[in-house]
Coordinates of C-alpha atoms in Angstrom, one line a residue:
M1 CA -0.1 0.2 -0.2
S2 CA 1.8 3.1 -1.5
T3 CA 0.3 6.0 0.7
G4 CA 3.6 8.6 0.7
P5 CA 5.9 9.5 3.7
G6 CA 3.5 11.5 5.3
F7 CA 1.0 8.8 5.9
L8 CA 3.8 6.7 7.8
T9 CA 4.4 10.1 9.9
T10 CA 0.7 10.2 10.5
A11 CA 0.4 5.9 11.9
A12 CA 3.6 6.1 14.0
M13 CA 1.8 9.2 15.6
I14 CA -1.3 7.1 16.3
N15 CA 0.5 4.1 17.1
G16 CA 3.5 5.6 19.5
S17 CA 4.0 7.4 22.2
E18 CA 3.3 10.8 20.4
W19 CA -0.2 10.0 20.8
S20 CA -2.2 12.3 23.2
P21 CA -5.9 13.2 23.8
A22 CA -5.2 16.4 21.7
C23 CA -5.1 14.3 18.7
L24 CA -8.8 14.1 19.4
P25 CA -10.3 17.8 18.2
C26 CA -12.5 16.6 15.4
S27 CA -14.8 14.4 17.5
P28 CA -18.6 14.5 16.4
D29 CA -19.5 16.2 19.7
E30 CA -16.8 19.1 19.2
G31 CA -17.1 22.8 18.2
R32 CA -16.0 23.2 14.7
T33 CA -12.6 24.9 15.7
C34 CA -10.2 22.6 14.7
S35 CA -6.8 22.9 13.4
K36 CA -7.1 19.5 10.7
A37 CA -7.0 19.4 7.5
P38 CA -10.7 20.0 5.7
E39 CA -10.5 17.1 4.1
V40 CA -10.8 15.4 7.7
A41 CA -12.3 17.9 9.8
S42 CA -15.9 17.8 8.0
V43 CA -15.7 13.6 8.4
R44 CA -18.3 12.4 10.7
V45 CA -18.9 9.2 12.4
Q46 CA -22.0 6.8 13.0
L47 CA -22.0 3.6 15.4
E48 CA -23.6 0.6 12.9
M49 CA -26.2 -1.6 15.7
Q50 CA -25.6 1.2 18.7
S51 CA -28.6 0.2 20.5
L52 CA -27.3 -3.1 20.5
W53 CA -23.3 -2.0 21.8
R54 CA -25.3 -0.6 24.4
Q55 CA -27.3 -3.6 25.8
F56 CA -24.0 -5.3 25.4
D57 CA -22.6 -2.3 27.5
Q58 CA -24.7 -2.4 30.5
L59 CA -23.9 -5.8 31.3
G60 CA -20.4 -5.2 30.8
T61 CA -19.2 -6.3 27.3
E62 CA -17.0 -9.9 26.9
M63 CA -14.3 -10.3 24.1
I64 CA -13.3 -13.4 23.4
V65 CA -9.5 -13.9 22.9
T66 CA -7.7 -17.0 21.6
K67 CA -4.2 -17.9 20.6
A68 CA -5.9 -18.3 16.8
G69 CA -7.5 -15.4 17.0
R70 CA -11.2 -14.8 17.8
R71 CA -13.9 -12.7 15.7
M72 CA -15.8 -9.7 17.6
F73 CA -19.0 -9.9 18.3
P74 CA -21.0 -7.0 18.0
T75 CA -18.8 -6.4 14.6
F76 CA -17.5 -2.8 14.6
Q77 CA -19.0 -1.5 12.2
V78 CA -19.7 2.4 10.9
H79 CA -21.4 4.4 8.5
I80 CA -19.5 7.6 7.4
S81 CA -20.2 11.2 6.1
G82 CA -18.5 14.1 4.8
M83 CA -15.7 12.8 3.2
D84 CA -13.9 14.8 0.0
P85 CA -15.1 12.6 -2.7
A86 CA -12.2 12.8 -4.6
A87 CA -10.1 12.7 -1.6
E88 CA -8.2 9.2 -0.5
Y89 CA -8.5 7.8 2.8
V90 CA -7.2 4.8 5.1
L91 CA -9.0 3.7 7.4
L92 CA -7.2 1.6 10.9
L93 CA -8.7 0.4 14.1
D94 CA -6.8 -0.1 17.6
F95 CA -7.4 -0.7 20.9
I96 CA -5.9 1.0 24.1
P97 CA -6.5 0.2 27.3
V98 CA -9.0 1.8 29.4
D99 CA -6.8 1.8 32.3
D100 CA -3.7 -0.1 34.4
K101 CA -5.8 -2.6 36.3
R102 CA -6.8 -6.1 35.8
Y103 CA -10.2 -7.8 36.3
R104 CA -11.9 -10.7 38.0
Y105 CA -15.4 -11.2 37.7
A106 CA -17.4 -11.9 40.9
F107 CA -20.1 -14.4 40.4
H108 CA -22.1 -14.3 43.7
S109 CA -22.9 -10.5 42.8
S110 CA -22.6 -11.2 39.2
S111 CA -20.1 -7.9 38.4
W112 CA -16.3 -7.1 37.9
M113 CA -14.2 -6.1 40.2
V114 CA -10.5 -5.1 40.2
A115 CA -8.1 -8.0 41.0
G116 CA -4.8 -5.8 40.9
R117 CA -2.9 -4.4 39.0
G118 CA -2.1 -4.8 34.8
D119 CA -0.1 -6.6 33.1
I120 CA 2.1 -5.3 31.0
A121 CA 0.3 -3.6 27.5
A122 CA 1.0 -5.9 24.6
P123 CA 2.4 -4.9 21.9
G124 CA 0.7 -2.0 19.9
R125 CA -0.9 -2.8 16.7
V126 CA -3.1 -1.5 14.5
H127 CA -6.0 -3.2 11.5
F128 CA -6.4 -1.4 8.6
H129 CA -9.5 -1.9 6.7
P130 CA -8.5 -4.0 3.9
D131 CA -10.2 -1.6 1.3
S132 CA -7.6 1.1 2.4
P133 CA -7.1 3.2 0.5
A134 CA -10.0 4.7 -0.9
R135 CA -11.9 7.7 -2.5
G136 CA -14.1 9.4 0.5
A137 CA -16.6 8.3 -2.4
Q138 CA -16.6 4.6 -1.9
W139 CA -16.3 5.1 2.1
V140 CA -19.4 6.8 2.6
K141 CA -21.8 5.2 0.2
Q142 CA -21.2 1.7 2.1
T143 CA -21.3 0.5 5.7
V144 CA -17.6 0.0 6.8
S145 CA -17.2 -3.1 8.6
F146 CA -14.0 -4.4 10.3
D147 CA -15.6 -8.0 10.3
R148 CA -12.4 -9.4 9.4
L149 CA -10.6 -8.3 12.5
K150 CA -9.1 -10.8 15.0
L151 CA -8.5 -11.1 18.5
T152 CA -5.8 -13.0 20.4
N153 CA -3.6 -13.6 23.7
N154 CA -0.6 -14.5 21.8
L155 CA 2.1 -12.2 21.8
L156 CA 4.2 -13.8 19.5
D157 CA 1.3 -13.8 17.2
D158 CA 2.6 -12.9 13.6
N159 CA -0.9 -13.3 11.7
G160 CA -1.4 -9.7 12.6
H161 CA -3.7 -10.2 14.8
M162 CA -5.0 -7.9 17.9
I163 CA -2.6 -8.8 20.8
L164 CA -4.5 -8.1 24.0
N165 CA -4.2 -9.3 27.5
S166 CA -6.9 -11.4 29.0
M167 CA -8.9 -10.0 32.0
H168 CA -8.2 -6.4 30.8
R169 CA -10.6 -3.6 29.5
Y170 CA -10.0 -2.4 26.3
Q171 CA -11.7 0.8 24.1
P172 CA -11.8 0.0 20.2
R173 CA -10.7 3.7 18.3
L174 CA -11.0 4.3 14.8
H175 CA -8.7 6.6 13.0
V176 CA -9.5 8.4 9.5
I177 CA -6.2 9.0 7.7
L178 CA -6.1 11.5 4.6
V179 CA -3.9 10.2 2.0
D180 CA -1.2 13.2 1.5
R181 CA 1.1 12.6 -1.3
S182 CA 2.7 16.0 -1.7
R183 CA 6.3 16.0 -0.7
D184 CA 6.2 18.1 2.7
S185 CA 3.4 16.1 3.6
Q186 CA 5.4 14.8 6.8
R187 CA 5.3 18.4 7.8
Y188 CA 1.1 18.3 8.3
A189 CA 0.9 14.9 9.2
H190 CA -1.3 16.0 12.7
R191 CA -3.6 17.4 10.7
N192 CA -4.2 14.8 8.2
F193 CA -5.8 12.2 10.9
C194 CA -9.3 12.3 12.7
T195 CA -10.1 9.9 15.5
F196 CA -13.2 8.4 16.7
I197 CA -13.9 6.8 19.9
F198 CA -17.6 5.2 20.9
P199 CA -17.3 4.7 25.1
E200 CA -20.2 2.2 24.8
T201 CA -17.8 -0.4 22.8
R202 CA -15.8 -1.1 25.4
F203 CA -15.0 -4.5 26.1
I204 CA -13.4 -6.7 28.7
A205 CA -10.8 -9.4 27.1
V206 CA -11.7 -12.8 28.2
T207 CA -10.7 -16.4 27.3
A208 CA -14.5 -17.6 28.1
Y209 CA -17.7 -15.6 28.9
Q210 CA -17.7 -15.5 32.8
N211 CA -21.4 -13.3 32.5
H212 CA -24.0 -15.8 31.2
R213 CA -25.9 -13.0 30.7
I214 CA -23.7 -11.8 27.7
T215 CA -23.7 -15.5 26.6
Q216 CA -27.4 -15.4 26.2
L217 CA -27.4 -12.1 24.6
K218 CA -24.7 -13.5 22.1
I219 CA -26.2 -16.3 21.1
A220 CA -29.9 -14.5 20.8
C221 CA -27.9 -11.6 18.5
N222 CA -24.7 -13.4 16.5
P223 CA -26.4 -15.1 13.3
F224 CA -23.3 -17.3 12.9
A225 CA -24.6 -18.6 16.5
K226 CA -27.9 -19.9 14.8
G227 CA -26.2 -23.9 15.9
F228 CA -26.5 -23.1 19.5
R229 CA -30.4 -21.7 19.4
A230 CA -31.2 -24.9 17.2
A231 CA -28.9 -27.5 20.1
D232 CA -30.7 -25.5 23.0
S233 CA -34.1 -25.8 21.5
E234 CA -33.9 -29.7 21.0
N235 CA -32.3 -29.7 24.4
R236 CA -35.8 -28.2 25.0
H237 CA -37.7 -30.6 23.4
S238 CA -35.8 -33.7 24.1
A239 CA -36.0 -32.6 28.0
Q240 CA -39.8 -32.2 27.8
C241 CA -40.4 -35.6 25.6
Q242 CA -38.5 -37.2 28.4
T243 CA -40.8 -35.8 30.8
E244 CA -43.5 -36.8 29.4
S245 CA -42.2 -40.6 28.8
A246 CA -40.8 -40.9 32.3
G247 CA -45.1 -41.9 33.1
L248 CA -44.6 -44.5 30.5
S249 CA -42.3 -47.0 32.9
L250 CA -40.5 -48.0 29.5
P251 CA -37.5 -50.4 30.2
W252 CA -34.2 -48.4 29.5
S253 CA -33.6 -49.6 26.1
V254 CA -36.7 -48.8 24.9
F255 CA -34.9 -45.6 24.0
E256 CA -31.6 -47.0 22.7
G257 CA -33.7 -49.0 19.7
S258 CA -34.3 -52.7 18.7
S259 CA -31.1 -55.1 18.4
P260 CA -31.2 -57.4 14.7
R261 CA -32.7 -59.8 16.5
E262 CA -35.4 -58.3 17.7
D263 CA -35.8 -56.6 14.3
Q264 CA -36.5 -59.9 12.3
R265 CA -38.6 -61.4 14.6
L266 CA -40.9 -58.3 14.3
Q267 CA -40.7 -58.9 10.9
H268 CA -42.4 -61.7 11.2
Q269 CA -45.4 -60.7 13.4
P270 CA -48.8 -60.2 11.8
Q271 CA -48.5 -56.5 10.9
P272 CA -51.4 -54.4 12.9
Q273 CA -54.0 -52.6 11.1
R274 CA -52.0 -49.5 10.1
R275 CA -53.0 -45.6 8.8
S276 CA -51.4 -44.0 6.0
N277 CA -50.4 -40.9 8.1
A278 CA -47.6 -42.0 10.2
H279 CA -48.0 -38.2 12.3
D280 CA -51.6 -39.1 13.1
P281 CA -51.8 -38.7 16.9
A282 CA -54.3 -41.9 17.1
L283 CA -51.2 -44.0 15.4
Q284 CA -48.7 -42.5 17.9
T285 CA -50.8 -43.7 20.7
A286 CA -51.0 -47.0 19.0
M287 CA -47.5 -47.4 19.3
T288 CA -47.1 -46.4 22.8
E289 CA -49.7 -48.9 23.6
A290 CA -47.9 -51.4 21.6
A291 CA -44.6 -51.0 23.5
L292 CA -46.5 -51.1 26.9
S293 CA -48.5 -54.4 26.1
Y294 CA -45.8 -56.8 26.6
G295 CA -45.9 -59.6 29.0
A296 CA -49.2 -61.7 29.3
G297 CA -52.1 -59.3 27.9
T298 CA -54.4 -58.4 25.2
D299 CA -53.1 -55.2 22.8
R300 CA -56.5 -53.3 21.8
R301 CA -55.2 -51.2 19.2
D302 CA -57.4 -50.9 16.4
G303 CA -61.0 -50.2 18.1
G304 CA -60.9 -52.8 20.2
S305 CA -59.9 -55.8 18.0
Q306 CA -57.9 -58.7 19.3
G307 CA -54.1 -58.1 19.1
H308 CA -51.3 -60.5 19.7
F309 CA -49.8 -61.7 23.0
Y310 CA -45.9 -61.4 23.4
S311 CA -44.2 -63.2 26.2
A312 CA -40.7 -61.3 26.2
P313 CA -40.9 -57.3 25.9
V314 CA -40.8 -56.1 22.6
L315 CA -38.2 -53.3 22.4
L316 CA -39.7 -50.5 20.6
T317 CA -38.5 -47.2 19.4
V318 CA -40.7 -44.8 20.8
P319 CA -39.1 -41.2 18.7
C320 CA -40.2 -38.2 20.7
Q321 CA -40.4 -36.9 17.6
W322 CA -42.3 -38.1 14.0
D323 CA -39.8 -37.3 11.8
G324 CA -39.8 -40.8 10.3
P325 CA -40.0 -44.4 11.1
S326 CA -37.3 -46.3 12.9
R327 CA -36.2 -50.0 11.6
A328 CA -38.3 -51.3 14.4
D329 CA -41.4 -48.4 13.2
R330 CA -41.2 -49.9 10.0
S331 CA -41.6 -53.0 10.8
L332 CA -44.7 -52.5 12.7
I333 CA -46.6 -49.9 10.2
G334 CA -45.1 -51.7 7.1

């Protein structure tokens, strides 16, 4: 990415020791008495999914960090306006510690508490948006998403992920940098960028979620957590089915299916009268009664018709959800 020496100087100011709060004169809430270049002084940035970020912030946002790197959710997305359509800009994101403290989660009070002095800060890195550099006309016509950014706690990471310390609180910062290709651009590097901070995006880096409410909210809102939602729904349905089946007092092997020998024996049994619809509630009742009718007894499954006597338990599969017949079911319902 060839952007000229002025851009390198600007990036060094952002990522180096020369950075100070005085470099934030163009935040959206401040006046327009600004020493920045006109191309960046008029830039406005709006955080996307702001209400969702605030929901997380009220609970204490947590972001997973792993050795291999983990994506953020909510994803940092913004909408930008006020850019010079013909000028080129570079967008980058970095993370700064909110304080010099280390935290721990107190489960008895469901809150974060200071656990001591923070660890030594990880090497400072910045994440360049992959579309950089691009003209202002391109940035303003789309939602800018940093969905490729990953967080890691591996101090030796060589994949360009953002290195964070677990159990520390961080604040993301968005930097909009004007690409100045003039010869003396280094002299005006401090004028060619503007920084935006959204307090609701701060978070605590963790290796595993501590607050169960954060876990629930992420599963409920993250479109990539569909599998977790489906699994949770299936678990609830399975628990409900097991509760309903508990009153049947069936042998445990009923829930595990029939053996091949039992399948063969069932195939030689006369097939009972059946309905054409496998999802018919009457058929489900008949199947349940058939499973209960082991031992000496009479099975009146079809309007009181004479059934068969079984001298040994007939192990039938009684599925909780009638998605399709099993082998034992097929031998009974044809």
